[in-house]
Short mmCIF file of C-alpha atoms in Angstrom, two decimals:
data_model
loop_
_atom_site.label_atom_id
_atom_site.label_comp_id
_atom_site.label_asym_id
_atom_site.label_seq_id
_atom_site.Cartn_x
_atom_site.Cartn_y
_atom_site.Cartn_z
CA MET A 262 0.00 0.00 0.00
CA LYS A 263 2.73 2.46 0.96
CA LEU A 264 4.79 1.90 -2.21
CA GLU A 265 1.70 2.25 -4.37
CA ARG A 266 0.70 5.45 -2.58
CA ILE A 267 4.19 6.93 -2.98
CA LYS A 268 4.10 6.19 -6.70
CA LYS A 269 0.75 7.94 -6.95
CA ILE A 270 2.13 10.94 -5.06
CA GLN A 271 4.99 11.05 -7.57
CA ASP A 272 2.52 10.94 -10.46
CA TYR A 273 0.48 13.73 -8.91
CA LEU A 274 3.54 15.95 -8.47
CA ILE A 275 4.74 15.32 -12.02
CA ASP A 276 1.36 16.60 -13.22
CA HIS A 277 0.86 19.43 -10.71
CA GLN A 278 4.40 20.37 -9.56
CA SER A 279 3.21 20.96 -5.96
CA ALA A 280 0.74 19.72 -3.36
CA SER A 281 -0.45 20.71 0.10
CA LEU A 282 -0.56 18.24 2.98
CA ASP A 283 -4.33 18.63 3.16
CA THR A 284 -4.70 17.82 -0.54
CA LEU A 285 -2.60 14.66 -0.22
CA CYS A 286 -4.50 13.52 2.88
CA THR A 287 -7.78 13.97 1.03
CA LEU A 288 -6.58 12.29 -2.16
CA PHE A 289 -5.26 9.19 -0.40
CA ASN A 290 -7.61 9.15 2.60
CA VAL A 291 -4.79 8.87 5.14
CA SER A 292 -3.64 10.87 8.15
CA LYS A 293 -1.13 13.70 8.11
CA ASN A 294 1.34 11.54 10.01
CA THR A 295 1.18 8.92 7.25
CA ILE A 296 1.63 11.54 4.54
CA ARG A 297 4.55 13.08 6.44
CA ARG A 298 6.31 9.69 6.48
CA ASP A 299 5.76 9.34 2.74
CA ILE A 300 7.10 12.85 2.22
CA ASN A 301 10.21 12.04 4.24
CA ASP A 302 10.87 9.05 1.97
CA LEU A 303 10.46 11.18 -1.14
CA GLU A 304 12.69 13.90 0.31
CA ASP A 305 15.41 11.32 1.06
CA LYS A 306 15.29 10.27 -2.61
CA GLY A 307 15.63 13.89 -3.73
CA PHE A 308 12.23 13.83 -5.46
CA ILE A 309 10.62 16.68 -3.51
CA LYS A 310 11.34 19.74 -1.41
CA LYS A 311 9.30 20.64 1.66
CA VAL A 312 7.66 24.05 1.72
CA TYR A 313 5.29 25.62 4.21
CA GLY A 314 2.14 23.51 4.28
CA GLY A 315 3.18 21.10 1.56
CA ILE A 316 5.75 19.96 -0.96
CA ILE A 317 7.04 20.86 -4.43
CA LEU A 318 8.69 18.79 -7.13
CA ASN A 319 12.46 19.06 -6.83
CA GLN A 320 14.01 20.48 -9.99
CA PRO A 321 17.48 21.49 -8.78
CA GLU A 322 19.29 21.80 -12.08
CA LYS A 323 18.43 22.67 -15.62
CA ALA A 324 20.15 20.51 -18.17
CA THR A 325 21.95 22.29 -20.99
CA PRO A 326 19.37 22.47 -23.80
CA TYR A 327 19.73 19.62 -26.26
CA PRO A 328 20.45 21.76 -29.36
CA LYS A 329 23.38 23.40 -27.55
CA ARG A 330 24.75 20.06 -26.33
CA GLN A 331 24.38 18.64 -29.82
CA GLU A 332 26.81 21.25 -31.15
CA GLN A 333 29.56 20.41 -28.64
CA PHE A 334 32.36 17.87 -29.22
CA ILE A 335 30.77 16.58 -32.44
CA GLN A 336 33.84 14.70 -33.72
CA GLU A 337 34.40 13.02 -30.35
CA LYS A 338 30.75 11.98 -30.17
CA GLU A 339 30.86 10.51 -33.67
CA GLU A 340 33.95 8.49 -32.75
CA ILE A 341 32.27 7.23 -29.58
CA GLY A 342 29.13 6.31 -31.53
CA LEU A 343 31.15 4.28 -34.04
CA LEU A 344 33.07 2.42 -31.32
CA ALA A 345 29.96 1.68 -29.29
CA SER A 346 28.14 0.32 -32.34
CA SER A 347 30.74 -2.45 -32.59
CA LEU A 348 29.21 -3.96 -29.45
CA ILE A 349 25.81 -4.40 -31.12
CA GLU A 350 25.02 -7.73 -32.74
CA ASP A 351 22.21 -8.68 -35.13
CA ASN A 352 18.89 -9.31 -33.34
CA ASP A 353 19.91 -7.41 -30.20
CA THR A 354 17.34 -5.51 -28.18
CA ILE A 355 19.07 -2.35 -27.05
CA PHE A 356 18.16 0.65 -24.93
CA ILE A 357 19.45 4.00 -26.18
CA ASP A 358 19.51 6.69 -23.53
CA SER A 359 18.66 10.32 -24.17
CA GLY A 360 21.72 12.41 -24.89
CA SER A 361 23.72 14.15 -27.57
CA THR A 362 26.33 11.35 -27.64
CA THR A 363 24.12 8.26 -27.73
CA ILE A 364 22.30 9.46 -30.82
CA HIS A 365 25.52 8.97 -32.79
CA LEU A 366 25.02 5.22 -32.53
CA LEU A 367 22.24 5.30 -35.09
CA PRO A 368 24.09 6.00 -38.38
CA ASN A 369 26.30 2.99 -37.63
CA LEU A 370 23.36 0.59 -37.39
CA ILE A 371 22.25 0.87 -40.99
CA HIS A 372 23.63 -2.57 -41.93
CA LYS A 373 22.55 -4.34 -38.72
CA LYS A 374 19.66 -6.80 -38.87
CA GLY A 375 16.83 -7.39 -36.45
CA ILE A 376 17.78 -4.59 -34.05
CA THR A 377 15.06 -3.44 -31.66
CA ILE A 378 15.59 -0.05 -30.02
CA VAL A 379 13.89 0.84 -26.75
CA THR A 380 14.12 4.50 -25.76
CA HIS A 381 12.57 7.33 -23.77
CA SER A 382 14.30 9.95 -25.93
CA LEU A 383 12.26 12.06 -28.35
CA ASN A 384 15.38 12.69 -30.45
CA ILE A 385 16.25 8.99 -30.66
CA ILE A 386 12.65 8.21 -31.66
CA GLY A 387 12.74 10.80 -34.44
CA GLU A 388 16.15 9.81 -35.78
CA SER A 389 15.72 6.03 -35.60
CA SER A 390 12.37 6.23 -37.39
CA LEU A 391 14.36 7.16 -40.52
CA TYR A 392 16.05 3.74 -40.58
CA GLU A 393 13.72 1.07 -41.97
CA ASN A 394 15.86 -1.78 -40.63
CA LEU A 395 15.39 -0.71 -36.99
CA ASN A 396 12.44 -1.73 -34.84
CA LEU A 397 11.44 0.97 -32.38
CA ILE A 398 9.72 0.85 -28.98
CA SER A 399 8.97 4.01 -26.99
CA THR A 400 8.52 3.95 -23.22
CA GLY A 401 5.87 6.68 -23.37
CA GLY A 402 5.45 9.05 -20.47
CA ILE A 403 5.49 12.79 -19.90
CA LEU A 404 7.81 14.90 -22.06
CA GLN A 405 10.56 16.68 -20.15
CA ARG A 406 11.50 19.45 -22.54
CA ASP A 407 14.98 20.38 -21.28
CA THR A 408 16.22 16.85 -22.08
CA ASN A 409 13.65 15.93 -24.77
CA SER A 410 12.94 12.72 -22.88
CA PHE A 411 9.83 11.00 -21.59
CA VAL A 412 9.67 10.32 -17.85
CA GLY A 413 7.24 9.11 -15.22
CA VAL A 414 6.21 6.10 -13.16
CA ASP A 415 4.36 4.51 -16.10
CA SER A 416 7.58 4.57 -18.15
CA ILE A 417 9.40 2.71 -15.38
CA THR A 418 6.61 0.13 -15.07
CA PHE A 419 6.75 -0.45 -18.83
CA LEU A 420 10.53 -0.88 -18.85
CA LYS A 421 10.42 -3.53 -16.13
CA LYS A 422 8.50 -5.79 -18.54
CA ILE A 423 11.25 -5.73 -21.19
CA ASN A 424 14.45 -7.74 -21.55
CA ILE A 425 17.33 -5.51 -22.70
CA ASP A 426 20.50 -7.09 -24.12
CA LYS A 427 22.61 -3.94 -24.01
CA ALA A 428 21.92 -0.47 -22.65
CA PHE A 429 23.81 2.49 -24.12
CA MET A 430 23.82 5.13 -21.43
CA ALA A 431 24.69 8.82 -21.25
CA SER A 432 25.83 10.85 -18.25
CA THR A 433 26.51 14.46 -17.29
CA GLY A 434 29.52 13.20 -15.35
CA PHE A 435 30.90 10.25 -13.43
CA SER A 436 33.48 9.50 -10.77
CA ILE A 437 34.64 6.54 -8.71
CA ASP A 438 33.13 7.83 -5.47
CA LYS A 439 30.02 9.62 -6.81
CA GLY A 440 29.08 7.06 -9.47
CA VAL A 441 27.37 7.79 -12.79
CA THR A 442 25.24 10.91 -12.47
CA ASN A 443 22.50 12.92 -14.11
CA THR A 444 20.95 16.35 -13.57
CA ASN A 445 17.35 15.32 -12.95
CA TYR A 446 15.63 12.94 -10.52
CA LEU A 447 12.86 11.83 -12.89
CA GLU A 448 15.22 10.87 -15.68
CA SER A 449 17.61 9.24 -13.21
CA GLU A 450 14.83 6.88 -12.14
CA ILE A 451 14.46 5.77 -15.78
CA LYS A 452 18.22 5.24 -16.08
CA ARG A 453 18.40 3.33 -12.77
CA THR A 454 15.67 0.97 -13.96
CA VAL A 455 17.43 0.38 -17.28
CA VAL A 456 20.71 -0.49 -15.54
CA ASP A 457 18.84 -2.99 -13.36
CA ILE A 458 17.11 -4.80 -16.24
CA SER A 459 19.91 -4.86 -18.83
CA ASN A 460 22.31 -7.73 -19.42
CA LYS A 461 25.14 -5.34 -20.32
CA VAL A 462 25.55 -1.63 -19.61
CA VAL A 463 27.62 0.59 -21.91
CA LEU A 464 28.52 4.09 -20.75
CA MET A 465 29.15 6.50 -23.64
CA ALA A 466 30.89 9.67 -22.46
CA ASN A 467 33.78 11.83 -23.64
CA ASP A 468 36.81 12.65 -21.52
CA THR A 469 35.28 15.88 -20.13
CA LYS A 470 32.87 13.77 -18.04
CA VAL A 471 35.60 11.92 -16.12
CA GLY A 472 35.81 12.91 -12.46
CA CYS A 473 32.70 15.10 -12.62
CA SER A 474 29.43 14.61 -10.81
CA SER A 475 25.94 16.02 -11.00
CA PHE A 476 22.86 16.13 -8.80
CA MET A 477 21.65 12.53 -8.90
CA LYS A 478 23.54 9.22 -9.04
CA TYR A 479 21.73 6.64 -11.13
CA CYS A 480 24.24 3.80 -10.69
CA ASP A 481 27.61 2.97 -9.21
CA LEU A 482 30.50 3.13 -11.65
CA SER A 483 31.22 -0.56 -10.95
CA GLU A 484 27.82 -1.47 -12.43
CA ILE A 485 28.78 -0.68 -16.01
CA ASP A 486 30.33 -3.30 -18.30
CA TYR A 487 31.87 -1.03 -20.94
CA TYR A 488 33.10 2.53 -21.03
CA VAL A 489 33.33 4.01 -24.54
CA THR A 490 35.18 7.30 -24.85
CA ASN A 491 37.39 9.36 -27.15
CA LYS A 492 40.82 9.13 -25.47
CA ASP A 493 42.86 7.25 -22.90
CA ILE A 494 41.75 7.58 -19.29
CA PRO A 495 43.60 8.59 -16.08
CA THR A 496 45.54 5.83 -14.33
CA GLU A 497 43.23 5.90 -11.31
CA TYR A 498 40.25 5.08 -13.52
CA LYS A 499 42.19 2.58 -15.58
CA ASN A 500 42.99 0.65 -12.40
CA PHE A 501 39.39 0.86 -11.21
CA PHE A 502 38.03 -0.45 -14.50
CA ASN A 503 40.55 -3.30 -14.56
CA GLU A 504 39.67 -4.29 -10.99
CA ASN A 505 35.97 -4.35 -11.86
CA ASN A 506 36.31 -6.14 -15.24
CA ILE A 507 35.05 -3.11 -17.17
CA LEU A 508 36.26 -2.93 -20.77
CA VAL A 509 37.33 0.49 -22.04
CA LEU A 510 37.08 1.36 -25.74
CA PHE A 511 38.71 4.50 -27.18
#
């Protein structure tokens, strides 16, 4: 009951951005003490902020708009896309994360057969629809415009029903101690789910992301299986990847 109620509170906040304690008590027919415990759980996750008399959806950082990110490090992203595509085999079901790097996978899949792409990215949906050899599944959800990605509890529920062979993930930064991070809670929940359900996890990120961290960790660095980048990595990270059987491609 509690988990279901918390999910419904999340859905409500995604739609309304804020809620009073009285509104939540009325909606879910529970006491203020019960709602306060739910709110504490959501605050611990970083999903909400408490305000006088209620809560608001936590939106701590604005991601760099996609068109601007798309213009940065184009050559490096193309190289990463080509390298990462070598990990894809015919008949794979793959998840492609939202991001200005992961989209560079697509031109390299033109000769692949039986590839099914699962994505929550509006840009990946649009681009992959141009390739007749690619099957496409969208998670659905609510469009988050700063990342052009669909988010929400229904998207997570849908993903949990799918078997992913390989997930190609993006990140705003990663480090050994802070893990693989993202700017937004809602999208991080999607990414966390994908890491959990995928047989192999491929992190695609250029060298500027090494040693950086953002608001929300969506997985530990040790949880990835491949790191695809554009140049050699610092010794500290090289040792970490070797110790954790993570293959680096550059």
